[in-house]
CSV table of C-alpha atoms and ligand atoms in Angstrom, one decimal:
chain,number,residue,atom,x,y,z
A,1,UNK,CA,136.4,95.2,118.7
A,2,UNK,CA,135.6,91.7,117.1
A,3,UNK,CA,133.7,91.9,113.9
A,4,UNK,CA,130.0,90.9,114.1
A,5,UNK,CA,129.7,87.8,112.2
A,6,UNK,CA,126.6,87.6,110.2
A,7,UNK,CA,125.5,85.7,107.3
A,8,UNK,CA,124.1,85.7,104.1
A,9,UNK,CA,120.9,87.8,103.3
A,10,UNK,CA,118.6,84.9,102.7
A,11,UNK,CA,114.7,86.5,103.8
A,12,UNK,CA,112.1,83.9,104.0
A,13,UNK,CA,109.7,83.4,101.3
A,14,UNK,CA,106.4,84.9,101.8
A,15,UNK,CA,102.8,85.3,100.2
A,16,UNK,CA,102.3,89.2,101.1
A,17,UNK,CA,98.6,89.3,101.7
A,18,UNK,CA,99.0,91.9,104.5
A,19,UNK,CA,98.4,95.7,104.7
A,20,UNK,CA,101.2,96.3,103.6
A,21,UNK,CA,104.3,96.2,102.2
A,22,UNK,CA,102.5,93.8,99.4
A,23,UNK,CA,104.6,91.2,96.7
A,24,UNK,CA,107.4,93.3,94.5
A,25,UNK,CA,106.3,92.4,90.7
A,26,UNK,CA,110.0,90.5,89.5
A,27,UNK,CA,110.0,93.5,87.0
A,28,UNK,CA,110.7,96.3,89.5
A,29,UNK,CA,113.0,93.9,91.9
A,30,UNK,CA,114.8,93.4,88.4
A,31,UNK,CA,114.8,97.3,87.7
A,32,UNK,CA,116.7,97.7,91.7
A,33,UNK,CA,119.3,96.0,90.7
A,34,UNK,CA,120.6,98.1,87.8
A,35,UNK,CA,123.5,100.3,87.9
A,36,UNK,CA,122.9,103.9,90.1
A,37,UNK,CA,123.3,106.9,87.9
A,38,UNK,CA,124.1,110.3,89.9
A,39,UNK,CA,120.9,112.2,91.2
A,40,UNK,CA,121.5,115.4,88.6
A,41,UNK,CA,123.0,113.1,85.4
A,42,UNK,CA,120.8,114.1,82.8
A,43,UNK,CA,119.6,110.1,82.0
A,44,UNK,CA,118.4,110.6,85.7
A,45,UNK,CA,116.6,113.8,85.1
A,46,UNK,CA,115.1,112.3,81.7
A,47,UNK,CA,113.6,109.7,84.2
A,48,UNK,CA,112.9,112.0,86.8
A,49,UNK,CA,110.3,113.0,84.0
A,50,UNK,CA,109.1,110.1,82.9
A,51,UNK,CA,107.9,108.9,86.7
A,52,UNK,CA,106.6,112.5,87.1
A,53,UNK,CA,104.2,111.6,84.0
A,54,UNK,CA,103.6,108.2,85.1
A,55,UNK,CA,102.3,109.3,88.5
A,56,UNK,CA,100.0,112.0,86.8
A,57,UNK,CA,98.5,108.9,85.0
A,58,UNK,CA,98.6,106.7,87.8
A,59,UNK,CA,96.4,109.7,89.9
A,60,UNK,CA,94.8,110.8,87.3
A,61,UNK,CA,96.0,114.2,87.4
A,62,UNK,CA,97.3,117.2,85.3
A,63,UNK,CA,99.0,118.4,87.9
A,64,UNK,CA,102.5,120.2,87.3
A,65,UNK,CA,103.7,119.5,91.3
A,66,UNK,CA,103.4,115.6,91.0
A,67,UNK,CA,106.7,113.9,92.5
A,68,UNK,CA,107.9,111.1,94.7
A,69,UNK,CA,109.1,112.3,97.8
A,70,UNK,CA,111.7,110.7,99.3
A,71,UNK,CA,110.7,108.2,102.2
A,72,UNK,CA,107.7,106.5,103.1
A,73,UNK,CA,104.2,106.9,102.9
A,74,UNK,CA,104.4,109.2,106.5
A,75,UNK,CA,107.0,111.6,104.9
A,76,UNK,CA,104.6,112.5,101.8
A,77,UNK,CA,101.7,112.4,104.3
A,78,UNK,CA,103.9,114.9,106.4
A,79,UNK,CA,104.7,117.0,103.4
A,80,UNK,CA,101.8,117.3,102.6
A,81,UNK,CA,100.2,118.1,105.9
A,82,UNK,CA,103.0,120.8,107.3
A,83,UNK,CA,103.2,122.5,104.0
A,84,UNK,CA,99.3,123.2,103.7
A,85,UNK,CA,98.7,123.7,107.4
A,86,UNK,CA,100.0,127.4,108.6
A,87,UNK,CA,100.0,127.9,112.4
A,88,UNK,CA,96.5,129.1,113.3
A,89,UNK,CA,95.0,127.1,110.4
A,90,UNK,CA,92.3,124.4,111.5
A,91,UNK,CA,92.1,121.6,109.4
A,92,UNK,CA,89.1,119.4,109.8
A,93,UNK,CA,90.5,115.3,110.7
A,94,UNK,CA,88.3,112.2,110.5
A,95,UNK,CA,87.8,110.5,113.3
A,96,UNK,CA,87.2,106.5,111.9
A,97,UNK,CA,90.5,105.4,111.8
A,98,UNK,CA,94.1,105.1,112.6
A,99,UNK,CA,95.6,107.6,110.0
A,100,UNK,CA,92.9,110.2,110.9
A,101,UNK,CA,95.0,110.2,114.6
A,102,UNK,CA,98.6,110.4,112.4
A,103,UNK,CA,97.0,113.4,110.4
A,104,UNK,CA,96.1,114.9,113.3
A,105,UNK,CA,99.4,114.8,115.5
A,106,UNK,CA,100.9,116.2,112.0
A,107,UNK,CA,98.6,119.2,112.0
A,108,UNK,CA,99.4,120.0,115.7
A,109,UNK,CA,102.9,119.8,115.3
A,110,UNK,CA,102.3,122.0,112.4
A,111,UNK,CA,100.6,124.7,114.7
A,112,UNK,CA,97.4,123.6,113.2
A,113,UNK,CA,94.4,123.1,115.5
A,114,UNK,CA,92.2,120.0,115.1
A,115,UNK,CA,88.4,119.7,114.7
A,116,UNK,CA,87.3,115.7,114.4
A,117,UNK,CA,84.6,114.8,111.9
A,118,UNK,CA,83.4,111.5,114.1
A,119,UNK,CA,82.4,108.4,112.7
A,120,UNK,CA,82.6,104.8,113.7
A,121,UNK,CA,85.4,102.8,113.3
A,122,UNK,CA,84.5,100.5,110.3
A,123,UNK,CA,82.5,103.3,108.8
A,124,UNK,CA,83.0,105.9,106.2
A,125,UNK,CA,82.8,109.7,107.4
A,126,UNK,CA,79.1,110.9,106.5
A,127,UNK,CA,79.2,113.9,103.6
A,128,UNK,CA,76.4,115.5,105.5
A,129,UNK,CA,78.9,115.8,109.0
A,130,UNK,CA,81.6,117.0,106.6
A,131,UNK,CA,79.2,119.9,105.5
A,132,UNK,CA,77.7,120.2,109.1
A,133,UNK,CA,81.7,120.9,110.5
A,134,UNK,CA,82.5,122.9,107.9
A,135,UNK,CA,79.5,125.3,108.9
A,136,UNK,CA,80.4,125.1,112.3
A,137,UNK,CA,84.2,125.9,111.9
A,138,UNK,CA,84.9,127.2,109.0
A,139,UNK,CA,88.5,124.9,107.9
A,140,UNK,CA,91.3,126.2,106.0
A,141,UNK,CA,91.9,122.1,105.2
A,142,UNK,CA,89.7,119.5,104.9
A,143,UNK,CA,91.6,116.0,105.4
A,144,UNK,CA,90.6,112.6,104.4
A,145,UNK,CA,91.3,108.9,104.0
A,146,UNK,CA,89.9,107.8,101.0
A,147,UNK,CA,91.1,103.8,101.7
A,148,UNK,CA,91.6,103.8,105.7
A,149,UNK,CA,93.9,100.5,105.9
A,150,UNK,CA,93.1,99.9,110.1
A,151,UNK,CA,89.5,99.6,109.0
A,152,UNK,CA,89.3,98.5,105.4
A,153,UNK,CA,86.7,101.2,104.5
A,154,UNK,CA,86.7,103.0,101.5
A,155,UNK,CA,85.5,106.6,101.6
A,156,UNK,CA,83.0,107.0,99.0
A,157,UNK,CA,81.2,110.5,97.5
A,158,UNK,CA,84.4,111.9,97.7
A,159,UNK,CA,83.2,114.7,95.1
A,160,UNK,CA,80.4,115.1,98.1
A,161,UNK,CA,83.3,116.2,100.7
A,162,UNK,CA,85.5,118.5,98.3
A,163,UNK,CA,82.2,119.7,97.1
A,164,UNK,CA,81.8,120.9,100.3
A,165,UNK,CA,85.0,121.8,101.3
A,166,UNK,CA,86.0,123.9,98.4
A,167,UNK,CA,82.2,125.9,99.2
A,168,UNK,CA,83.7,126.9,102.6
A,169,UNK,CA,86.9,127.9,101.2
A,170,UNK,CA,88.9,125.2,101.9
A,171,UNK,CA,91.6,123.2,100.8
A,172,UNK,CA,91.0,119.0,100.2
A,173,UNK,CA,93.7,116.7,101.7
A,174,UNK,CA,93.4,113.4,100.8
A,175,UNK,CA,95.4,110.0,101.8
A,176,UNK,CA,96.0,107.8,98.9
A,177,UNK,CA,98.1,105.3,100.0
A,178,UNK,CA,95.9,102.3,100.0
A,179,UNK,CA,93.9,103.3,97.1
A,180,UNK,CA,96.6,104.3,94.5
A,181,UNK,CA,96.7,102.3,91.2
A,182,UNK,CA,94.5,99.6,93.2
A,183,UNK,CA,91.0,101.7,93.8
A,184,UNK,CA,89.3,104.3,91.6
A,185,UNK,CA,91.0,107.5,92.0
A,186,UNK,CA,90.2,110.3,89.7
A,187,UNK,CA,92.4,113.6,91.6
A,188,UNK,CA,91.5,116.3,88.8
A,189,UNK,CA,87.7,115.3,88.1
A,190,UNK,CA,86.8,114.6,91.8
A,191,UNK,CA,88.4,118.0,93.1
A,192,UNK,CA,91.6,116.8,95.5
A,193,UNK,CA,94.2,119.5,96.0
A,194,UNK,CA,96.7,116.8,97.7
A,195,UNK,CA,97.0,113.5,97.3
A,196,UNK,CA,99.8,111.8,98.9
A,197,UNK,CA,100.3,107.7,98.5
A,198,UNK,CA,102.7,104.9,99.3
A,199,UNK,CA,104.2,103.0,97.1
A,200,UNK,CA,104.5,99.2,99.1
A,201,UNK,CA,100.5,99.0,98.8
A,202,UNK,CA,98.7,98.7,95.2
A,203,UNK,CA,102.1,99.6,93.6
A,204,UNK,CA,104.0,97.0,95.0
A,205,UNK,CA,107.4,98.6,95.1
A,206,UNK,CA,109.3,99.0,97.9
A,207,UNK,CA,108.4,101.7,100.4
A,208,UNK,CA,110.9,105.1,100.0
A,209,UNK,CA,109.7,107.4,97.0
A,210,UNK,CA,106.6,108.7,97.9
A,211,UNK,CA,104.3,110.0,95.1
A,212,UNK,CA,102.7,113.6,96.5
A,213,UNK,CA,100.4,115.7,93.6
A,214,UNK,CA,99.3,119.1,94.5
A,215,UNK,CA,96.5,121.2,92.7
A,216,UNK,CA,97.8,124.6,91.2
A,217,UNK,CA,95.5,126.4,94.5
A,218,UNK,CA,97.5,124.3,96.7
A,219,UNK,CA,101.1,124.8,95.5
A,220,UNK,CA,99.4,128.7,95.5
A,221,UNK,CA,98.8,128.4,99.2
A,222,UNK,CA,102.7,126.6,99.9
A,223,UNK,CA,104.1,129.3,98.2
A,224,UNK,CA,102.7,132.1,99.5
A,225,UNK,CA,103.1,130.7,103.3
A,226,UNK,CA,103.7,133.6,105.9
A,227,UNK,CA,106.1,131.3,107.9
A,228,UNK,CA,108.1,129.2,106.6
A,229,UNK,CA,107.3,125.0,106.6
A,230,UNK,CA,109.3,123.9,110.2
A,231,UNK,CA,110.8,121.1,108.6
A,232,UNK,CA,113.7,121.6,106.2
A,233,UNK,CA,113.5,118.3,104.2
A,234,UNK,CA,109.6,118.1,103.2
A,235,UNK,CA,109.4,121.7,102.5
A,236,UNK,CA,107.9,121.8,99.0
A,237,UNK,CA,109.0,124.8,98.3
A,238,UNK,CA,112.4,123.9,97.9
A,239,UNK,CA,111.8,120.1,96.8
A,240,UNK,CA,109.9,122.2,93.7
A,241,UNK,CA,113.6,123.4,92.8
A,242,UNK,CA,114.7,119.8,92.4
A,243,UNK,CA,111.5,118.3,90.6
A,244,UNK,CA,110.5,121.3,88.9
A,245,UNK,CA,112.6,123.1,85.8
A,246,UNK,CA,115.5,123.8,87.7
A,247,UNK,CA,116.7,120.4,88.9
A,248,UNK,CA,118.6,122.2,91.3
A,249,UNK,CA,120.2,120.2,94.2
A,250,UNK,CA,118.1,119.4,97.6
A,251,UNK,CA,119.1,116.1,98.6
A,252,UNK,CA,120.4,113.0,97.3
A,253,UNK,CA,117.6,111.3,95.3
A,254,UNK,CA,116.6,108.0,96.6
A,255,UNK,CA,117.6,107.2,93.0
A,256,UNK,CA,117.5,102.6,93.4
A,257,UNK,CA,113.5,103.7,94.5
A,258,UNK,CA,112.8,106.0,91.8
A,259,UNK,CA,114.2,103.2,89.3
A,260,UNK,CA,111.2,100.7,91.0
A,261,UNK,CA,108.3,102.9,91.2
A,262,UNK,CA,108.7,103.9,87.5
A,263,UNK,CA,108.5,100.3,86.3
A,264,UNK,CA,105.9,99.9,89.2
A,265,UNK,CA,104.4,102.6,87.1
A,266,UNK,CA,105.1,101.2,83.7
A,267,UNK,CA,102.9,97.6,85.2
A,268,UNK,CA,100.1,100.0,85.7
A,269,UNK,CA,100.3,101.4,82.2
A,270,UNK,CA,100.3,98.4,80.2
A,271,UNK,CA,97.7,97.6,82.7
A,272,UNK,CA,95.5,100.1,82.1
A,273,UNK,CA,94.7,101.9,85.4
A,274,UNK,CA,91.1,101.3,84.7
A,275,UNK,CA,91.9,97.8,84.2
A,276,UNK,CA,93.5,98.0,87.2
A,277,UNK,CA,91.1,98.8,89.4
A,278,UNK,CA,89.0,96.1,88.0
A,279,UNK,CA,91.2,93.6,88.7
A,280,UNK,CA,91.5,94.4,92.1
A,281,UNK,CA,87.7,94.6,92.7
A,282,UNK,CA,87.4,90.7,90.9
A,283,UNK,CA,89.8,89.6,92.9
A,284,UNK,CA,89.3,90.7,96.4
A,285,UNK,CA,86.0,90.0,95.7
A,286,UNK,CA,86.5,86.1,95.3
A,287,UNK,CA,88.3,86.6,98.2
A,288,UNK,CA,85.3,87.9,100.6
A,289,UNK,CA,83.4,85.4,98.9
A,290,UNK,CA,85.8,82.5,99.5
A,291,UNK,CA,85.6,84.0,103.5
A,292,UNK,CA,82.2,84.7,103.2
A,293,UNK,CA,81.4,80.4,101.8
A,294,UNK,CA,83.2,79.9,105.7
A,295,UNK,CA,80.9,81.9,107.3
A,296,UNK,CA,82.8,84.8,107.7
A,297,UNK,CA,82.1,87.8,106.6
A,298,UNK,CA,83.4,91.4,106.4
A,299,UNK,CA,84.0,94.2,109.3
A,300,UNK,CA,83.5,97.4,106.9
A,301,UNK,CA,80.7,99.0,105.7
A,302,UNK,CA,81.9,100.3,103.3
A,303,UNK,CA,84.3,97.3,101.5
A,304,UNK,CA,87.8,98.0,100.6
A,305,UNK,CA,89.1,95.7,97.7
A,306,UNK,CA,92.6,96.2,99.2
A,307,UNK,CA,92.2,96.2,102.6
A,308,UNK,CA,90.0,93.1,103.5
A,309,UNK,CA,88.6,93.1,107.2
A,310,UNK,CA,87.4,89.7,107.7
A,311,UNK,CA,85.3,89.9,111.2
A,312,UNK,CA,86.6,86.8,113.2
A,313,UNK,CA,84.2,84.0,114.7
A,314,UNK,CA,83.7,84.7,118.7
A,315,UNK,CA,86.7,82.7,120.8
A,316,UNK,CA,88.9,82.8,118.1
A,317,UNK,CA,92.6,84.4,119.1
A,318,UNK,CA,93.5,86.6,116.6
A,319,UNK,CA,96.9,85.8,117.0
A,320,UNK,CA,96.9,82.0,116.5
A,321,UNK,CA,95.5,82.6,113.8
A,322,UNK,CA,98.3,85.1,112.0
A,323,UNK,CA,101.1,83.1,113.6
A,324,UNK,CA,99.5,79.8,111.7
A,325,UNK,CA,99.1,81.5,108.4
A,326,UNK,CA,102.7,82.6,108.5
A,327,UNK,CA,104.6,79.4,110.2
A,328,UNK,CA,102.7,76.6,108.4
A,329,UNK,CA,101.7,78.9,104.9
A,330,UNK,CA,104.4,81.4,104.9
A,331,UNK,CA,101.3,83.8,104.4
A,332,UNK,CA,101.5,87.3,106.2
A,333,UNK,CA,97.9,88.9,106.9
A,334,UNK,CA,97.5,91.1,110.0
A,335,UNK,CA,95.1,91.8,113.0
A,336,UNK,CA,92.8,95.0,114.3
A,337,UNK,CA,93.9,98.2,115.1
A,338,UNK,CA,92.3,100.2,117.5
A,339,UNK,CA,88.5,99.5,118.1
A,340,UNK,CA,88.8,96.4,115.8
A,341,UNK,CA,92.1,95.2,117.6
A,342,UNK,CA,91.0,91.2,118.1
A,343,UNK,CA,88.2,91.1,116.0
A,344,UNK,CA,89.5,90.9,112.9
A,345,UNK,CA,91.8,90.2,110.4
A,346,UNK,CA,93.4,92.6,107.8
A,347,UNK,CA,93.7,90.8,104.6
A,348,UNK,CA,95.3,93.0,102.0
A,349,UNK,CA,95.0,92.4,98.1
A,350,UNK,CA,97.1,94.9,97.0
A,351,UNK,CA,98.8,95.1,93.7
A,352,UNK,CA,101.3,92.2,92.7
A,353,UNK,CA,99.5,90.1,95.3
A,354,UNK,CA,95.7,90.8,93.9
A,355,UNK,CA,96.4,87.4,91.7
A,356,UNK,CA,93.5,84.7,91.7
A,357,UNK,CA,96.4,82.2,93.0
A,358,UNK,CA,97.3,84.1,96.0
A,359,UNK,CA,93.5,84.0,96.9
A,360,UNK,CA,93.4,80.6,96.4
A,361,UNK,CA,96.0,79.6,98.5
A,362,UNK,CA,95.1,82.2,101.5
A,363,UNK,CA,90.8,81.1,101.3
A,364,UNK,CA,92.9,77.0,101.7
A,365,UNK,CA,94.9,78.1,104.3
A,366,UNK,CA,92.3,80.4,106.2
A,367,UNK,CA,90.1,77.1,106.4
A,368,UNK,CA,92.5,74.9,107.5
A,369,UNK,CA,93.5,77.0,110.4
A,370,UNK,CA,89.8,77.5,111.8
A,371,UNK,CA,88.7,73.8,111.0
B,1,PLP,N1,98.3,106.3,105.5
B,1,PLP,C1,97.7,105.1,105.4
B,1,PLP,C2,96.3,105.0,105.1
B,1,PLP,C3,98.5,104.0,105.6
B,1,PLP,O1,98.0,102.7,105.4
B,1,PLP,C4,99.9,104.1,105.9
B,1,PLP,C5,100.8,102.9,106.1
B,1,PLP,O2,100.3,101.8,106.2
B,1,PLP,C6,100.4,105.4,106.0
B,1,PLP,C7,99.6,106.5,105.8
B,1,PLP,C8,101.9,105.6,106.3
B,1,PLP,O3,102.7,105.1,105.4
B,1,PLP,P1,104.1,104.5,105.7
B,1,PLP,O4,104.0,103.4,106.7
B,1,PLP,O5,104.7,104.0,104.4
B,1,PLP,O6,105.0,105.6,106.3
């Protein structure tokens, strides 16, 4: 057999202004490149550490289980999802966006059964509907979205739902991944037993060491499971060995994506996660006002600094549209999912990429597309 002949790695240079993964901050892209320790050296474990603290910070949390799992934002959504639902459980699923269905087929395969808390698409779920399904079937888990990136609504009273929740006995899932370091987040003081996240959103590292914290009741419930977790990989129980105090092997640490999330973490520290969120919120919002001067305005009712919907005048193709921002402005932004699939487009300001000049030049190249 002939070798394949291919060239150089030259990727194209693009403004990330999409859901996802957002702009790499030159600091963390510089961290990738150094030198790989071994997974157990002790320089590693030191650092194992120091991420471990940065996270806490990062989700606001004094939580002793707060790691990176290895893999993307699906395989800390998973672990957190198979480890806290036992066959039988029901876990209560919102019904208003994409990643309420992915939680959902997670629970099933789980053994879990399913109970939907409906609202629109577009919309946040309703506290009073959280407490009315709570009555009427009585959850071992309640799951959320806090930033639901297909819709670009951000789940608000979330002290409301785990309120409410944690009154019928049940355990508080919530997804992060849009919302870490990027939205106000506060795990401990707003009552969240999980909170998994991604880190190619308001991070902006590369996707592959996902952080996961889990409230002392929740690791209680994982470790005191009748069956054991069906998957071998995410079962906390046994990552626990590797990121608690015993650093004992499990797998092979993703250890060039553990080096870029902690100096994704040491941006947000200098920062100021506070800070952080601010900037987010200024920024996105001269965004929607830059769409808004057009004539646009936004799909959610509920607005999502990092996760623009911008509804799309009648007769536009959403397509043209994303194909012209990236092959005249190198600028990637994405269309609808689901019941907003062709109406709108999902303009993400996420991290690195939440920078006034990014704005600028997306708001420039949005209004020369639809002139
Ligand atoms: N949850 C939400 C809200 C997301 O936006 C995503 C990815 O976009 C995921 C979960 C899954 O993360 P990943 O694609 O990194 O596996």
């Amino acid at each position: 057999m002939e070798p394949p002949e291919v060239g150089e790695l030259t990727p194209p240079d693009r403004m990330l202004m999409g859901p996802g993964p957002s702009e790499v901050h030159p600091r963390v892209r510089r961290a990738m490149s150094t030198p790989l320790v071994g997974h157990l050296d002790p320089a590693f474990v030191d650092l194992m550490d120091e991420v471990q603290e940065l996270l806490r910070y990062t989700f606001q949390t004094d939580n002793e289980f707060t790691i990176p799992v290895s893999g993307t934002g699906s395989a800390a959504m998973e672990s957190a999802i198979a480890n806290l639902t036992e066959p039988g459980d029901t876990v209560l699923v919102p019904d208003n966006g994409y990643f309420g269905d992915r939680m959902a087929s997670m629970v099933r395969r789980a053994g879990g059964s399913v109970e939907r808390v409906d609202a629109p698409w577009g919309a946040p779920l309703d506290p009073d509907d959280v407490a009315a399904a709570c009555e009427t079937h009585d959850p071992d888990v309640v799951g959320f979205v806090h930033a639901e990136t297909s819709t670009g609504v951000l789940q608000h009273d979330v002290p409301a739902l785990t309120e409410t929740a944690h009154d019928h006995g049940a355990l508080v899932v919530a997804d992060t991944v849009t919302s870490l370091g990027g939205v106000e987040l506060r795990v401990d003081e707003w009552g969240i037993d999980a909170a998994y996240s991604a880190t190619q959103k308001c991070l902006s590292a590369p996707p592959g060491a996902s952080p996961l914290t889990l409230s002392e009741r929740a690791v209680e419930k994982v470790t005191s499971r009748d069956a054991p977790v069906r998957s071998w990989y995410l079962d906390l129980s046994l990552l626990a060995d590797y990121w608690g105090e015993e650093r004992a092997y499990h797998h092979t640490a993703p250890i060039t994506n553990v080096y870029a999330l902690r100096e994704a973490l040491r941006l947000v520290a200098e920062e100021g996660i506070e800070a952080r969120w601010e900037r987010h919120e200024r920024v996105a919002g001269a965004l929607r006002d830059g769409v808004e001067a057009m004539g646009l305005g936004l799909a959610s009712e509920s607005w999502l600094p990092s996760l623009n919907t911008v509804a799309l005048p009648d007769g536009v193709d959403d397509t043209v549209v994303i194909d012209h921002l990236l092959a005249e402005h190198g600028i990637e932004v994405a269309g609808g999912l689901g019941d907003l699939a062709g109406d709108v487009l999902r303009v993400g300001c996420m991290g690195h990429s939440a920078r006034p000049a990014n704005v600028l030049a997306l708001v420039a190249a949005l209004g020369d597309v639809l002139a």
